[in-house]
mmCIF file of C-alpha atoms in Angstrom:
data_model
loop_
_atom_site.group_PDB
_atom_site.id
_atom_site.type_symbol
_atom_site.label_atom_id
_atom_site.label_comp_id
_atom_site.label_asym_id
_atom_site.label_seq_id
_atom_site.Cartn_x
_atom_site.Cartn_y
_atom_site.Cartn_z
ATOM 1 C CA MET A 1 -8.098 -19.855 4.643
ATOM 2 C CA SER A 2 -5.605 -18.938 7.325
ATOM 3 C CA ASP A 3 -6.823 -18.778 10.922
ATOM 4 C CA PHE A 4 -5.407 -16.267 13.359
ATOM 5 C CA ILE A 5 -3.725 -17.930 16.308
ATOM 6 C CA ASN A 6 -5.391 -15.451 18.641
ATOM 7 C CA LYS A 7 -7.047 -12.057 18.604
ATOM 8 C CA ASN A 8 -3.717 -10.315 19.089
ATOM 9 C CA PRO A 9 -1.725 -11.225 15.953
ATOM 10 C CA LYS A 10 1.610 -9.585 15.325
ATOM 11 C CA VAL A 11 1.521 -7.066 12.476
ATOM 12 C CA SER A 12 4.579 -6.497 10.290
ATOM 13 C CA ILE A 13 4.470 -3.021 8.725
ATOM 14 C CA LEU A 14 6.417 -2.859 5.450
ATOM 15 C CA VAL A 15 7.802 0.626 4.760
ATOM 16 C CA PRO A 16 9.810 1.307 1.585
ATOM 17 C CA GLN A 17 11.693 4.592 1.897
ATOM 18 C CA TYR A 18 13.400 6.893 -0.565
ATOM 19 C CA ASN A 19 14.263 10.547 0.135
ATOM 20 C CA THR A 20 11.403 11.203 2.548
ATOM 21 C CA LYS A 21 13.437 12.514 5.458
ATOM 22 C CA LYS A 22 11.328 15.655 5.933
ATOM 23 C CA VAL A 23 8.114 13.696 6.553
ATOM 24 C CA LEU A 24 9.435 10.416 7.975
ATOM 25 C CA LEU A 25 9.076 11.445 11.616
ATOM 26 C CA GLU A 26 5.378 12.180 11.116
ATOM 27 C CA THR A 27 4.856 8.792 9.478
ATOM 28 C CA ILE A 28 6.629 6.943 12.278
ATOM 29 C CA GLU A 29 4.707 8.877 14.913
ATOM 30 C CA SER A 30 1.445 7.819 13.270
ATOM 31 C CA VAL A 31 2.526 4.218 13.877
ATOM 32 C CA LEU A 32 3.741 4.864 17.413
ATOM 33 C CA SER A 33 0.340 6.389 18.215
ATOM 34 C CA GLN A 34 -1.586 3.256 17.199
ATOM 35 C CA THR A 35 -4.006 1.917 19.794
ATOM 36 C CA TYR A 36 -2.973 -1.581 18.723
ATOM 37 C CA ARG A 37 0.486 -2.302 20.057
ATOM 38 C CA ASN A 38 1.606 -5.707 18.761
ATOM 39 C CA TRP A 39 3.526 -4.636 15.672
ATOM 40 C CA GLU A 40 6.951 -4.351 14.103
ATOM 41 C CA MET A 41 7.865 -1.628 11.607
ATOM 42 C CA ILE A 42 10.345 -2.678 8.930
ATOM 43 C CA ILE A 43 11.799 0.312 7.082
ATOM 44 C CA VAL A 44 13.850 -0.502 3.988
ATOM 45 C CA ASP A 45 15.766 2.427 2.553
ATOM 46 C CA ASP A 46 16.222 2.407 -1.216
ATOM 47 C CA CYS A 47 19.623 4.166 -1.190
ATOM 48 C CA SER A 48 18.292 7.607 -0.306
ATOM 49 C CA THR A 49 20.456 10.627 -1.050
ATOM 50 C CA ASP A 50 18.921 13.042 1.491
ATOM 51 C CA GLY A 51 20.061 11.336 4.704
ATOM 52 C CA SER A 52 16.797 9.413 5.141
ATOM 53 C CA TYR A 53 18.562 6.186 6.067
ATOM 54 C CA GLU A 54 20.662 7.759 8.807
ATOM 55 C CA TYR A 55 17.624 9.667 10.082
ATOM 56 C CA ALA A 56 15.542 6.478 10.158
ATOM 57 C CA MET A 57 18.281 4.765 12.161
ATOM 58 C CA THR A 58 18.123 7.598 14.687
ATOM 59 C CA LEU A 59 14.334 7.443 14.883
ATOM 60 C CA SER A 60 14.456 3.670 15.399
ATOM 61 C CA GLU A 61 15.959 4.369 18.793
ATOM 62 C CA LYS A 62 12.500 5.554 19.870
ATOM 63 C CA ASP A 63 11.202 2.002 19.875
ATOM 64 C CA GLN A 64 12.858 -1.401 19.461
ATOM 65 C CA ARG A 65 9.958 -2.513 17.273
ATOM 66 C CA ILE A 66 11.276 -0.213 14.511
ATOM 67 C CA LYS A 67 13.863 -1.990 12.354
ATOM 68 C CA VAL A 68 15.814 -0.282 9.567
ATOM 69 C CA PHE A 69 17.597 -1.825 6.588
ATOM 70 C CA GLN A 70 19.096 -0.517 3.353
ATOM 71 C CA LEU A 71 19.243 -2.024 -0.134
ATOM 72 C CA ASP A 72 22.628 -2.392 -1.837
ATOM 73 C CA CYS A 73 21.477 -0.321 -4.819
ATOM 74 C CA ASN A 74 18.488 1.804 -5.776
ATOM 75 C CA SER A 75 15.862 -0.691 -6.974
ATOM 76 C CA GLY A 76 12.444 0.891 -6.449
ATOM 77 C CA PRO A 77 9.689 0.480 -3.824
ATOM 78 C CA GLY A 78 8.673 -2.972 -5.066
ATOM 79 C CA ALA A 79 12.104 -4.399 -4.312
ATOM 80 C CA ALA A 80 12.181 -2.598 -0.952
ATOM 81 C CA ARG A 81 8.786 -4.050 0.023
ATOM 82 C CA LYS A 82 9.854 -7.515 -1.007
ATOM 83 C CA TYR A 83 13.021 -7.230 1.100
ATOM 84 C CA ALA A 84 10.949 -6.000 4.055
ATOM 85 C CA PHE A 85 8.597 -8.968 3.701
ATOM 86 C CA GLU A 86 11.562 -11.329 3.833
ATOM 87 C CA LYS A 87 12.431 -9.805 7.231
ATOM 88 C CA ALA A 88 8.840 -9.856 8.528
ATOM 89 C CA THR A 89 7.806 -12.126 11.398
ATOM 90 C CA GLY A 90 4.153 -11.143 11.778
ATOM 91 C CA GLU A 91 0.983 -13.079 11.004
ATOM 92 C CA ILE A 92 -0.450 -9.979 9.336
ATOM 93 C CA ILE A 93 1.314 -7.736 6.825
ATOM 94 C CA ALA A 94 0.480 -4.028 6.606
ATOM 95 C CA PHE A 95 1.662 -1.737 3.816
ATOM 96 C CA LEU A 96 2.709 1.835 4.594
ATOM 97 C CA ASP A 97 4.598 4.262 2.377
ATOM 98 C CA SER A 98 7.113 6.419 4.222
ATOM 99 C CA ASP A 99 5.224 9.663 3.525
ATOM 100 C CA ASP A 100 1.684 8.495 4.377
ATOM 101 C CA LEU A 101 -0.072 8.620 7.745
ATOM 102 C CA TRP A 102 -2.373 6.309 9.673
ATOM 103 C CA MET A 103 -5.251 7.223 11.930
ATOM 104 C CA PRO A 104 -4.567 6.029 15.512
ATOM 105 C CA VAL A 105 -7.249 3.301 15.377
ATOM 106 C CA LYS A 106 -6.208 1.983 11.959
ATOM 107 C CA LEU A 107 -4.565 -1.268 13.038
ATOM 108 C CA GLU A 108 -7.101 -1.992 15.775
ATOM 109 C CA ARG A 109 -10.129 -1.521 13.510
ATOM 110 C CA GLN A 110 -8.704 -3.433 10.575
ATOM 111 C CA ILE A 111 -7.458 -6.408 12.580
ATOM 112 C CA LYS A 112 -10.854 -6.774 14.238
ATOM 113 C CA PHE A 113 -12.497 -6.567 10.809
ATOM 114 C CA MET A 114 -10.223 -9.299 9.449
ATOM 115 C CA TYR A 115 -10.630 -11.512 12.496
ATOM 116 C CA ASP A 116 -14.400 -11.165 12.864
ATOM 117 C CA CYS A 117 -15.083 -11.753 9.161
ATOM 118 C CA HIS A 118 -12.229 -14.189 8.447
ATOM 119 C CA TYR A 119 -10.888 -11.971 5.660
ATOM 120 C CA GLU A 120 -7.292 -12.282 4.498
ATOM 121 C CA PHE A 121 -6.989 -9.276 2.151
ATOM 122 C CA THR A 122 -8.413 -5.910 3.197
ATOM 123 C CA CYS A 123 -8.221 -2.158 2.599
ATOM 124 C CA THR A 124 -9.923 1.048 3.774
ATOM 125 C CA ASP A 125 -11.039 4.469 2.590
ATOM 126 C CA TYR A 126 -8.369 7.175 2.613
ATOM 127 C CA GLU A 127 -8.059 10.923 2.287
ATOM 128 C CA GLN A 128 -5.494 13.006 0.440
ATOM 129 C CA ILE A 129 -3.192 15.534 2.121
ATOM 130 C CA ASN A 130 -0.648 17.934 0.647
ATOM 131 C CA GLU A 131 3.066 18.386 1.336
ATOM 132 C CA GLN A 132 2.257 20.312 4.520
ATOM 133 C CA SER A 133 -0.027 17.526 5.823
ATOM 134 C CA LYS A 134 -3.150 19.608 5.190
ATOM 135 C CA ARG A 135 -6.249 17.804 4.003
ATOM 136 C CA ILE A 136 -7.218 18.854 0.497
ATOM 137 C CA GLY A 137 -10.829 17.750 0.568
ATOM 138 C CA ARG A 138 -10.689 14.547 -1.420
ATOM 139 C CA THR A 139 -11.562 11.120 -0.050
ATOM 140 C CA ILE A 140 -11.017 7.947 -2.048
ATOM 141 C CA TYR A 141 -13.594 5.320 -1.213
ATOM 142 C CA CYS A 142 -12.925 1.613 -1.311
ATOM 143 C CA LYS A 143 -15.569 -0.995 -2.109
ATOM 144 C CA GLU A 144 -17.100 -3.457 0.330
ATOM 145 C CA GLN A 145 -15.572 -6.151 -1.846
ATOM 146 C CA ALA A 146 -13.668 -5.930 -5.103
ATOM 147 C CA ASP A 147 -12.639 -8.826 -7.326
ATOM 148 C CA TYR A 148 -9.934 -9.087 -9.979
ATOM 149 C CA LYS A 149 -11.997 -7.439 -12.706
ATOM 150 C CA THR A 150 -12.992 -4.515 -10.493
ATOM 151 C CA VAL A 151 -9.429 -3.822 -9.355
ATOM 152 C CA LEU A 152 -8.169 -4.227 -12.910
ATOM 153 C CA ARG A 153 -10.576 -1.547 -14.161
ATOM 154 C CA THR A 154 -10.557 0.995 -11.326
ATOM 155 C CA CYS A 155 -8.136 -0.138 -8.558
ATOM 156 C CA PRO A 156 -10.056 1.210 -5.524
ATOM 157 C CA VAL A 157 -7.186 0.084 -3.268
ATOM 158 C CA GLY A 158 -4.863 2.535 -1.516
ATOM 159 C CA SER A 159 -1.496 0.890 -0.953
ATOM 160 C CA SER A 160 -0.996 2.248 2.572
ATOM 161 C CA THR A 161 -4.429 0.972 3.609
ATOM 162 C CA VAL A 162 -3.778 -2.673 2.748
ATOM 163 C CA MET A 163 -3.480 -5.435 5.314
ATOM 164 C CA ILE A 164 -3.105 -9.064 4.284
ATOM 165 C CA THR A 165 -2.255 -12.313 6.013
ATOM 166 C CA SER A 166 1.354 -13.332 5.587
ATOM 167 C CA ASP A 167 0.203 -16.824 4.590
ATOM 168 C CA LEU A 168 -1.699 -15.430 1.595
ATOM 169 C CA LEU A 169 1.082 -13.057 0.585
ATOM 170 C CA ARG A 170 3.598 -15.917 0.537
ATOM 171 C CA LYS A 171 1.544 -17.613 -2.180
ATOM 172 C CA VAL A 172 2.435 -14.987 -4.793
ATOM 173 C CA GLU A 173 5.686 -13.534 -6.077
ATOM 174 C CA MET A 174 5.916 -9.904 -5.067
ATOM 175 C CA PRO A 175 6.624 -7.835 -8.210
ATOM 176 C CA THR A 176 9.721 -5.650 -8.144
ATOM 177 C CA ILE A 177 8.867 -3.397 -11.083
ATOM 178 C CA ARG A 178 9.615 0.246 -10.254
ATOM 179 C CA LYS A 179 6.147 1.674 -10.905
ATOM 180 C CA ASN A 180 2.672 0.259 -10.270
ATOM 181 C CA ASN A 181 4.216 -2.638 -8.349
ATOM 182 C CA ASP A 182 1.444 -2.475 -5.738
ATOM 183 C CA TYR A 183 -1.274 -2.542 -8.421
ATOM 184 C CA SER A 184 0.401 -5.532 -10.036
ATOM 185 C CA LEU A 185 0.592 -7.254 -6.645
ATOM 186 C CA TRP A 186 -3.131 -6.800 -5.941
ATOM 187 C CA LEU A 187 -3.934 -8.387 -9.308
ATOM 188 C CA ARG A 188 -1.688 -11.356 -8.569
ATOM 189 C CA ILE A 189 -3.350 -11.911 -5.203
ATOM 190 C CA LEU A 190 -6.849 -11.660 -6.690
ATOM 191 C CA LYS A 191 -6.054 -14.470 -9.092
ATOM 192 C CA ILE A 192 -5.899 -16.842 -6.102
ATOM 193 C CA TYR A 193 -8.143 -15.064 -3.560
ATOM 194 C CA PRO A 194 -11.663 -13.917 -4.504
ATOM 195 C CA TYR A 195 -11.887 -10.376 -3.100
ATOM 196 C CA VAL A 196 -10.175 -7.513 -1.370
ATOM 197 C CA TYR A 197 -12.605 -6.489 1.366
ATOM 198 C CA GLY A 198 -12.976 -2.840 2.320
ATOM 199 C CA ILE A 199 -13.669 -0.970 5.540
ATOM 200 C CA GLN A 200 -15.632 2.080 4.479
ATOM 201 C CA GLU A 201 -13.962 4.405 6.940
ATOM 202 C CA THR A 202 -11.052 6.814 6.401
ATOM 203 C CA LEU A 203 -8.104 5.255 8.241
ATOM 204 C CA MET A 204 -5.184 6.561 6.154
ATOM 205 C CA LEU A 205 -3.966 9.919 4.870
ATOM 206 C CA TYR A 206 -2.235 9.792 1.503
ATOM 207 C CA ARG A 207 0.349 12.475 0.811
ATOM 208 C CA LYS A 208 0.048 13.840 -2.721
ATOM 209 C CA TRP A 209 3.237 15.351 -4.124
ATOM 210 C CA PRO A 210 3.365 17.493 -7.291
ATOM 211 C CA GLN A 211 5.862 15.053 -8.820
ATOM 212 C CA SER A 212 3.967 11.892 -7.813
ATOM 213 C CA ILE A 213 2.641 9.408 -10.347
ATOM 214 C CA SER A 214 -0.954 10.250 -9.401
ATOM 215 C CA TYR A 215 -0.285 13.883 -10.340
ATOM 216 C CA ASN A 216 0.973 12.943 -13.807
ATOM 217 C CA LYS A 217 -1.835 11.108 -15.572
ATOM 218 C CA PHE A 218 0.252 10.531 -18.702
ATOM 219 C CA LYS A 219 2.846 8.620 -16.688
ATOM 220 C CA LYS A 220 0.029 6.706 -15.012
ATOM 221 C CA VAL A 221 -1.191 5.594 -18.427
ATOM 222 C CA LYS A 222 2.341 4.541 -19.419
ATOM 223 C CA TYR A 223 2.903 2.381 -16.371
ATOM 224 C CA SER A 224 -0.607 0.911 -16.442
ATOM 225 C CA TRP A 225 -0.005 -0.074 -20.057
ATOM 226 C CA LYS A 226 3.169 -1.883 -18.959
ATOM 227 C CA VAL A 227 1.235 -3.849 -16.337
ATOM 228 C CA PHE A 228 -1.513 -4.786 -18.800
ATOM 229 C CA ARG A 229 0.813 -5.845 -21.614
ATOM 230 C CA GLU A 230 3.895 -7.243 -19.889
ATOM 231 C CA TYR A 231 2.615 -8.590 -16.584
ATOM 232 C CA GLU A 232 -1.019 -9.474 -17.242
ATOM 233 C CA GLY A 233 -0.370 -10.552 -20.830
ATOM 234 C CA PHE A 234 -3.334 -8.744 -22.384
ATOM 235 C CA SER A 235 -3.570 -8.029 -26.095
ATOM 236 C CA VAL A 236 -3.037 -4.550 -27.486
ATOM 237 C CA ILE A 237 -6.781 -4.151 -28.037
ATOM 238 C CA THR A 238 -7.701 -5.233 -24.494
ATOM 239 C CA SER A 239 -4.976 -3.040 -22.988
ATOM 240 C CA LEU A 240 -6.130 -0.057 -25.043
ATOM 241 C CA PHE A 241 -9.736 -0.629 -23.935
ATOM 242 C CA LEU A 242 -8.653 -0.709 -20.270
ATOM 243 C CA ILE A 243 -6.620 2.489 -20.687
ATOM 244 C CA LEU A 244 -9.550 4.303 -22.320
ATOM 245 C CA GLU A 245 -11.913 3.064 -19.631
ATOM 246 C CA TRP A 246 -9.523 4.264 -16.941
ATOM 247 C CA ALA A 247 -9.366 7.661 -18.653
ATOM 248 C CA PHE A 248 -13.134 8.052 -18.517
ATOM 249 C CA ILE A 249 -13.413 6.931 -14.923
ATOM 250 C CA LYS A 250 -10.384 8.718 -13.476
ATOM 251 C CA ILE A 251 -10.025 11.831 -15.599
ATOM 252 C CA MET A 252 -13.617 12.572 -16.547
ATOM 253 C CA LYS A 253 -14.895 11.236 -13.194
ATOM 254 C CA ILE A 254 -17.640 9.221 -14.859
ATOM 255 C CA LYS A 255 -18.920 6.501 -12.571
#
């Protein structure tokens, strides 16, 4: 297990960005408002077409801790996160999508949780918001601890809630598949680390778009099938069982 050098580790925040100009300022401000101050924010633009890259460059002038890069070609959020990790210098890695928001105490609470308990892979509860940043009355709860099998079946891990030690993250190859890359990454980590540990407190707001993958359950099934078959190497029967189980849990809300 990695040990923190001190109680004030540097946090590298990995932010893949694609055409989120209209909400990017709000996301950056949620980082600037953190009570924990020892961080760097690494924004990697995935060849946006709405001026997001230029806007991010302008916003980076607010604080020298904000660093902005751009990929050579559109490659998906997995590739953007991997590029951001290559630029990271922190002992702790935090994931944040460019349209999600953090509560002001998010970093402070989660770092203390990791330090006090000697956890290397953690997440939190989160709540959904709409395009206008209004809460829509749905909270997604994490588990106190979730192993590979639990995450495989239900994935109670919100990407923008995750914090992990850089030492642990270096031990796996970050997937660059276009969809479900974060889900695939959690599974890879849980093959070498026993649990993802959860803080049962809402510390992130997840923006739900009408066109997002979580809105389209049929696309979710398609991409989950790809992870099961191509990246986890499961048989057709096992993959089908997992898809049907997911359907009952997620669509029918059977717990």
